[in-house]
Short mmCIF file of C-alpha atoms in Angstrom, two decimals:
data_model
loop_
_atom_site.label_atom_id
_atom_site.label_comp_id
_atom_site.label_asym_id
_atom_site.label_seq_id
_atom_site.Cartn_x
_atom_site.Cartn_y
_atom_site.Cartn_z
CA MET W 1462 0.01 0.00 0.01
CA SER W 1463 3.02 2.29 -0.04
CA TYR W 1464 1.78 3.62 -3.38
CA LEU W 1465 -0.83 5.52 -1.37
CA LEU W 1466 1.90 7.78 0.02
CA GLU W 1467 3.49 10.73 -1.79
CA PHE W 1468 6.61 12.58 -0.62
CA PRO W 1469 6.95 16.31 -1.34
CA PRO W 1470 9.42 17.34 -4.07
CA ARG W 1471 12.93 17.49 -2.65
CA GLY W 1472 15.12 17.74 -5.74
CA PRO W 1473 17.31 14.99 -7.19
CA LEU W 1474 18.89 12.36 -5.00
CA PRO W 1475 22.62 12.67 -4.34
CA SER W 1476 24.64 10.76 -6.95
CA LYS W 1477 25.61 7.94 -4.53
CA ALA W 1478 22.43 7.97 -2.43
CA ARG W 1479 21.81 4.26 -2.93
CA SER W 1480 25.22 3.27 -1.61
CA PRO W 1481 25.97 2.24 1.99
CA PRO W 1482 25.85 2.88 4.86
CA TYR W 1483 22.53 1.17 5.37
CA VAL W 1484 20.06 1.83 8.20
CA LEU W 1485 19.13 -0.53 11.03
CA PHE W 1486 15.88 0.71 12.54
CA GLY W 1487 14.80 0.60 16.13
CA ILE W 1488 11.84 2.13 17.97
CA ASN W 1489 12.26 3.27 21.56
CA GLY W 1490 15.40 1.16 21.98
CA ASP W 1491 13.93 -2.05 20.58
CA ASP W 1492 15.32 -3.59 17.40
CA CYS W 1493 12.75 -3.77 14.65
CA PHE W 1494 14.88 -3.90 11.51
CA HIS W 1495 13.39 -7.28 10.65
CA HIS W 1496 10.26 -5.37 9.63
CA PHE W 1497 12.24 -3.38 7.05
CA PRO W 1498 13.97 -4.18 3.76
CA PRO W 1499 17.49 -5.42 4.43
CA GLU W 1500 19.41 -2.63 2.72
CA VAL W 1501 17.95 0.83 3.28
CA PRO W 1502 20.53 3.48 2.28
CA LEU W 1503 20.98 6.19 4.88
CA ASP W 1504 21.23 8.95 2.28
CA VAL W 1505 17.90 7.98 0.79
CA VAL W 1506 16.24 7.99 4.23
CA LEU W 1507 17.56 11.43 5.11
CA HIS W 1508 16.77 12.81 1.68
CA TYR W 1509 13.05 12.01 2.04
CA VAL W 1510 12.67 12.35 5.82
CA PRO W 1511 15.29 14.79 7.15
CA LYS W 1512 13.77 14.60 10.65
CA LEU W 1513 15.11 11.06 11.12
CA LYS W 1514 18.63 12.54 11.33
CA GLN W 1515 17.96 13.45 14.97
CA TRP W 1516 17.64 9.77 15.90
CA ILE W 1517 20.87 8.49 14.34
CA LEU W 1518 22.95 6.33 16.72
CA PRO W 1519 26.70 5.73 16.75
CA ILE W 1520 27.81 2.08 16.31
CA PRO W 1521 28.57 1.53 20.05
CA SER W 1522 24.95 2.37 20.84
CA LEU W 1523 23.55 -0.42 18.66
CA SER W 1524 22.22 -3.64 20.16
CA PRO W 1525 24.62 -6.64 20.13
CA LYS W 1526 22.79 -8.16 17.19
CA ALA W 1527 22.96 -4.91 15.24
CA GLN W 1528 26.64 -4.45 16.07
CA LYS W 1529 27.35 -7.96 14.73
CA MET W 1530 25.55 -7.07 11.48
CA ALA W 1531 27.58 -3.88 11.23
CA LEU W 1532 30.79 -5.99 11.12
CA THR W 1533 29.85 -7.41 7.70
CA LYS W 1534 28.21 -4.36 6.09
CA PRO W 1535 28.36 -0.64 6.90
CA TYR W 1536 25.24 -0.01 8.97
CA ILE W 1537 23.99 3.04 10.90
CA GLY W 1538 21.37 2.80 13.61
CA ILE W 1539 18.28 5.03 13.73
CA ASP W 1540 16.30 4.63 16.93
CA ILE W 1541 12.95 6.41 16.47
CA LEU W 1542 11.46 7.72 19.68
CA GLY W 1543 7.69 7.73 19.90
CA PRO W 1544 4.60 5.46 19.97
CA PHE W 1545 5.05 4.18 16.46
CA ARG W 1546 4.21 0.85 14.89
CA ALA W 1547 7.25 -0.61 13.11
CA GLU W 1548 5.22 -1.95 10.20
CA ALA W 1549 3.73 1.51 9.59
CA VAL W 1550 7.18 3.17 9.55
CA SER W 1551 8.31 0.41 7.19
CA GLU W 1552 5.60 1.37 4.68
CA ILE W 1553 6.98 4.91 4.62
CA VAL W 1554 10.48 3.56 4.09
CA VAL W 1555 9.35 1.24 1.33
CA ARG W 1556 7.76 4.20 -0.47
CA MET W 1557 10.94 6.26 -0.31
CA LEU W 1558 12.89 3.29 -1.72
CA GLN W 1559 10.42 3.09 -4.58
CA HIS W 1560 10.99 6.77 -5.29
CA ALA W 1561 14.71 6.18 -5.21
CA GLY W 1562 14.45 3.44 -7.83
CA VAL W 1563 15.27 0.51 -5.52
CA LEU W 1564 13.66 -2.77 -6.59
CA LEU W 1565 11.93 -4.59 -3.76
CA PRO W 1566 10.40 -8.08 -3.51
CA ARG W 1567 6.65 -8.46 -3.19
CA LYS W 1568 6.85 -9.41 0.49
CA ASN W 1569 7.78 -5.79 1.30
CA PHE W 1570 4.37 -4.52 0.21
CA TYR W 1571 1.34 -4.45 2.51
CA ILE W 1572 -1.53 -4.55 0.05
CA HIS W 1573 -4.74 -4.02 2.05
CA PRO W 1574 -4.16 -1.78 5.12
CA THR W 1575 -6.93 -1.81 7.74
CA ILE W 1576 -8.28 1.36 9.35
CA ARG W 1577 -6.12 0.75 12.39
CA PHE W 1578 -2.98 0.28 10.22
CA SER W 1579 -3.83 3.35 8.11
CA ILE W 1580 -4.09 5.35 11.34
CA ALA W 1581 -0.66 4.15 12.42
CA ILE W 1582 0.82 5.20 9.06
CA GLN W 1583 -0.68 8.67 9.34
CA GLU W 1584 0.61 9.08 12.93
CA ALA W 1585 4.16 8.23 11.84
CA TRP W 1586 3.97 10.32 8.65
CA LEU W 1587 2.92 13.50 10.48
CA ALA W 1588 5.38 12.89 13.31
CA PHE W 1589 8.14 12.82 10.71
CA GLU W 1590 6.96 16.31 9.70
CA LEU W 1591 5.84 15.25 6.23
CA PRO W 1592 2.93 17.21 4.65
CA ILE W 1593 -0.57 15.88 5.09
CA ALA W 1594 -1.18 16.40 1.38
CA GLY W 1595 0.98 13.34 0.80
CA LEU W 1596 -1.70 11.23 2.55
CA ALA W 1597 -4.49 12.12 0.08
CA ASN W 1598 -4.58 8.65 -1.50
CA LEU W 1599 -4.44 6.98 1.93
CA HIS W 1600 -7.45 9.05 3.00
CA THR W 1601 -9.36 7.97 -0.10
CA HIS W 1602 -8.55 4.35 0.79
CA MET W 1603 -9.76 4.94 4.38
CA GLN W 1604 -13.04 6.41 3.08
CA ALA W 1605 -13.58 3.35 0.88
CA LEU W 1606 -12.78 1.03 3.75
CA LEU W 1607 -15.25 2.79 6.02
CA THR W 1608 -17.89 2.60 3.28
CA HIS W 1609 -17.42 -1.06 2.39
CA GLY W 1610 -15.43 -2.53 5.26
CA PRO W 1611 -16.18 -4.08 8.68
CA PRO W 1612 -17.89 -2.28 11.58
CA ILE W 1613 -15.86 0.60 13.00
CA GLN W 1614 -14.76 -0.05 16.59
CA ASP W 1615 -14.86 2.33 19.55
CA SER W 1616 -11.11 2.87 19.78
CA GLU W 1617 -10.89 3.52 16.01
CA MET W 1618 -13.72 6.03 16.19
CA ARG W 1619 -12.09 7.96 19.01
CA THR W 1620 -8.77 8.08 17.19
CA LEU W 1621 -10.28 9.18 13.89
CA TRP W 1622 -12.31 11.84 15.70
CA GLY W 1623 -9.11 13.26 17.15
CA MET W 1624 -7.24 13.12 13.81
CA PHE W 1625 -9.73 14.75 11.43
CA PRO W 1626 -12.00 17.82 11.52
CA ILE W 1627 -15.70 17.22 11.91
CA THR W 1628 -16.19 18.33 8.32
CA SER W 1629 -13.87 15.64 6.95
CA PRO W 1630 -15.40 13.01 4.59
CA ILE W 1631 -13.62 10.43 6.71
CA ILE W 1632 -15.62 11.47 9.79
CA TYR W 1633 -18.83 11.34 7.82
CA GLU W 1634 -18.07 7.85 6.47
CA MET W 1635 -17.07 6.79 10.00
CA GLY W 1636 -20.51 7.87 11.23
CA MET W 1637 -22.32 6.16 8.37
CA ASN W 1638 -20.33 2.97 9.04
CA TYR W 1639 -21.55 3.06 12.62
CA VAL W 1640 -25.18 3.67 11.56
CA ARG W 1641 -25.05 0.92 8.95
CA SER W 1642 -23.43 -1.57 11.33
CA LEU W 1643 -25.99 -0.76 14.01
CA LEU W 1644 -28.89 -1.24 11.58
CA GLU W 1645 -27.42 -4.58 10.55
CA LYS W 1646 -26.99 -5.47 14.25
CA GLN W 1647 -23.29 -6.15 13.86
CA TYR W 1648 -22.48 -4.76 17.32
CA THR W 1649 -22.88 -6.47 20.67
CA GLN W 1650 -24.65 -4.86 23.60
CA SER W 1651 -21.30 -4.05 25.18
CA GLN W 1652 -19.99 -2.38 22.02
CA VAL W 1653 -23.09 -0.25 21.58
CA SER W 1654 -22.96 0.83 25.21
CA THR W 1655 -19.27 1.74 24.99
CA ILE W 1656 -19.74 3.82 21.85
CA ARG W 1657 -22.81 5.61 23.21
CA LEU W 1658 -21.00 6.33 26.48
CA TRP W 1659 -18.31 8.15 24.47
CA HIS W 1660 -20.94 10.09 22.49
CA ALA W 1661 -22.70 11.19 25.74
CA GLY W 1662 -19.49 12.34 27.40
CA ASP W 1663 -18.36 14.75 24.72
CA ARG W 1664 -20.53 17.53 23.26
CA GLU W 1665 -19.13 17.54 19.73
CA PRO W 1666 -19.47 13.81 18.95
CA LYS W 1667 -22.79 13.78 20.75
CA THR W 1668 -24.15 16.52 18.49
CA PHE W 1669 -22.67 14.91 15.38
CA PHE W 1670 -24.13 11.49 16.01
CA GLU W 1671 -27.50 12.80 17.18
CA LYS W 1672 -27.86 14.72 13.93
CA LEU W 1673 -26.79 11.70 11.90
CA GLU W 1674 -29.00 9.24 13.78
CA SER W 1675 -32.06 11.49 13.45
CA GLN W 1676 -32.06 10.65 9.73
CA PHE W 1677 -32.58 6.95 10.51
CA PRO W 1678 -35.59 6.45 12.82
CA GLN W 1679 -35.28 2.68 12.44
CA LEU W 1680 -32.10 2.84 14.61
CA ASP W 1681 -34.19 2.76 17.79
CA THR W 1682 -35.69 -0.57 16.73
CA ALA W 1683 -32.30 -2.01 15.80
CA ARG W 1684 -30.82 -0.88 19.11
CA SER W 1685 -33.76 -2.34 21.09
CA GLU W 1686 -33.38 -5.67 19.30
CA ILE W 1687 -29.66 -5.76 20.12
CA PHE W 1688 -30.34 -5.25 23.82
CA ALA W 1689 -33.19 -7.77 23.77
CA GLU W 1690 -30.92 -10.58 22.65
#
């Protein structure tokens, strides 16, 4: 799914950008380079995401396994600090390698990202100070997934609500996913109660969902049937 990401124009790559040293990635001190392609040139990484330069580690700071790898090939460690999912960061790295003309095997491509995985990609992308415009295709994918995909869960709803303005098409499709899933009785009693508790405790989502639900009077029947089971 890396094709859904677009980096801003940064000019041509340095002439030897695809040469070593290569990057060994970690997140919060934990090795996670097994989630990444084996040879990620440092110059390519810093060309597309300059912010990653602040997390470069000297060789002595690498884990024992990473230090052993650095004996056979020139590696540099980048230990990213933050609540990031390694697979999501890897998708960003795969996209920059594509832009740099590096051929990658099929196993490096995550084809059908879920809502939760798409959220993780956006969180990493914005934390790396990349422009939100580069996520336009990812947002289109998220809208399609909300329209045709499985029922949206409480934690996903809360996260999306905090990530997008109330006027966003993603928020609208999130609401419609909830309405549709409720009408089809795809939620349990516990799930409905948890979601409604969130609505009731915050004025903005409460107003949004009340307005949306008012267009579907049959929701009361569906909700009653769920709680009668």
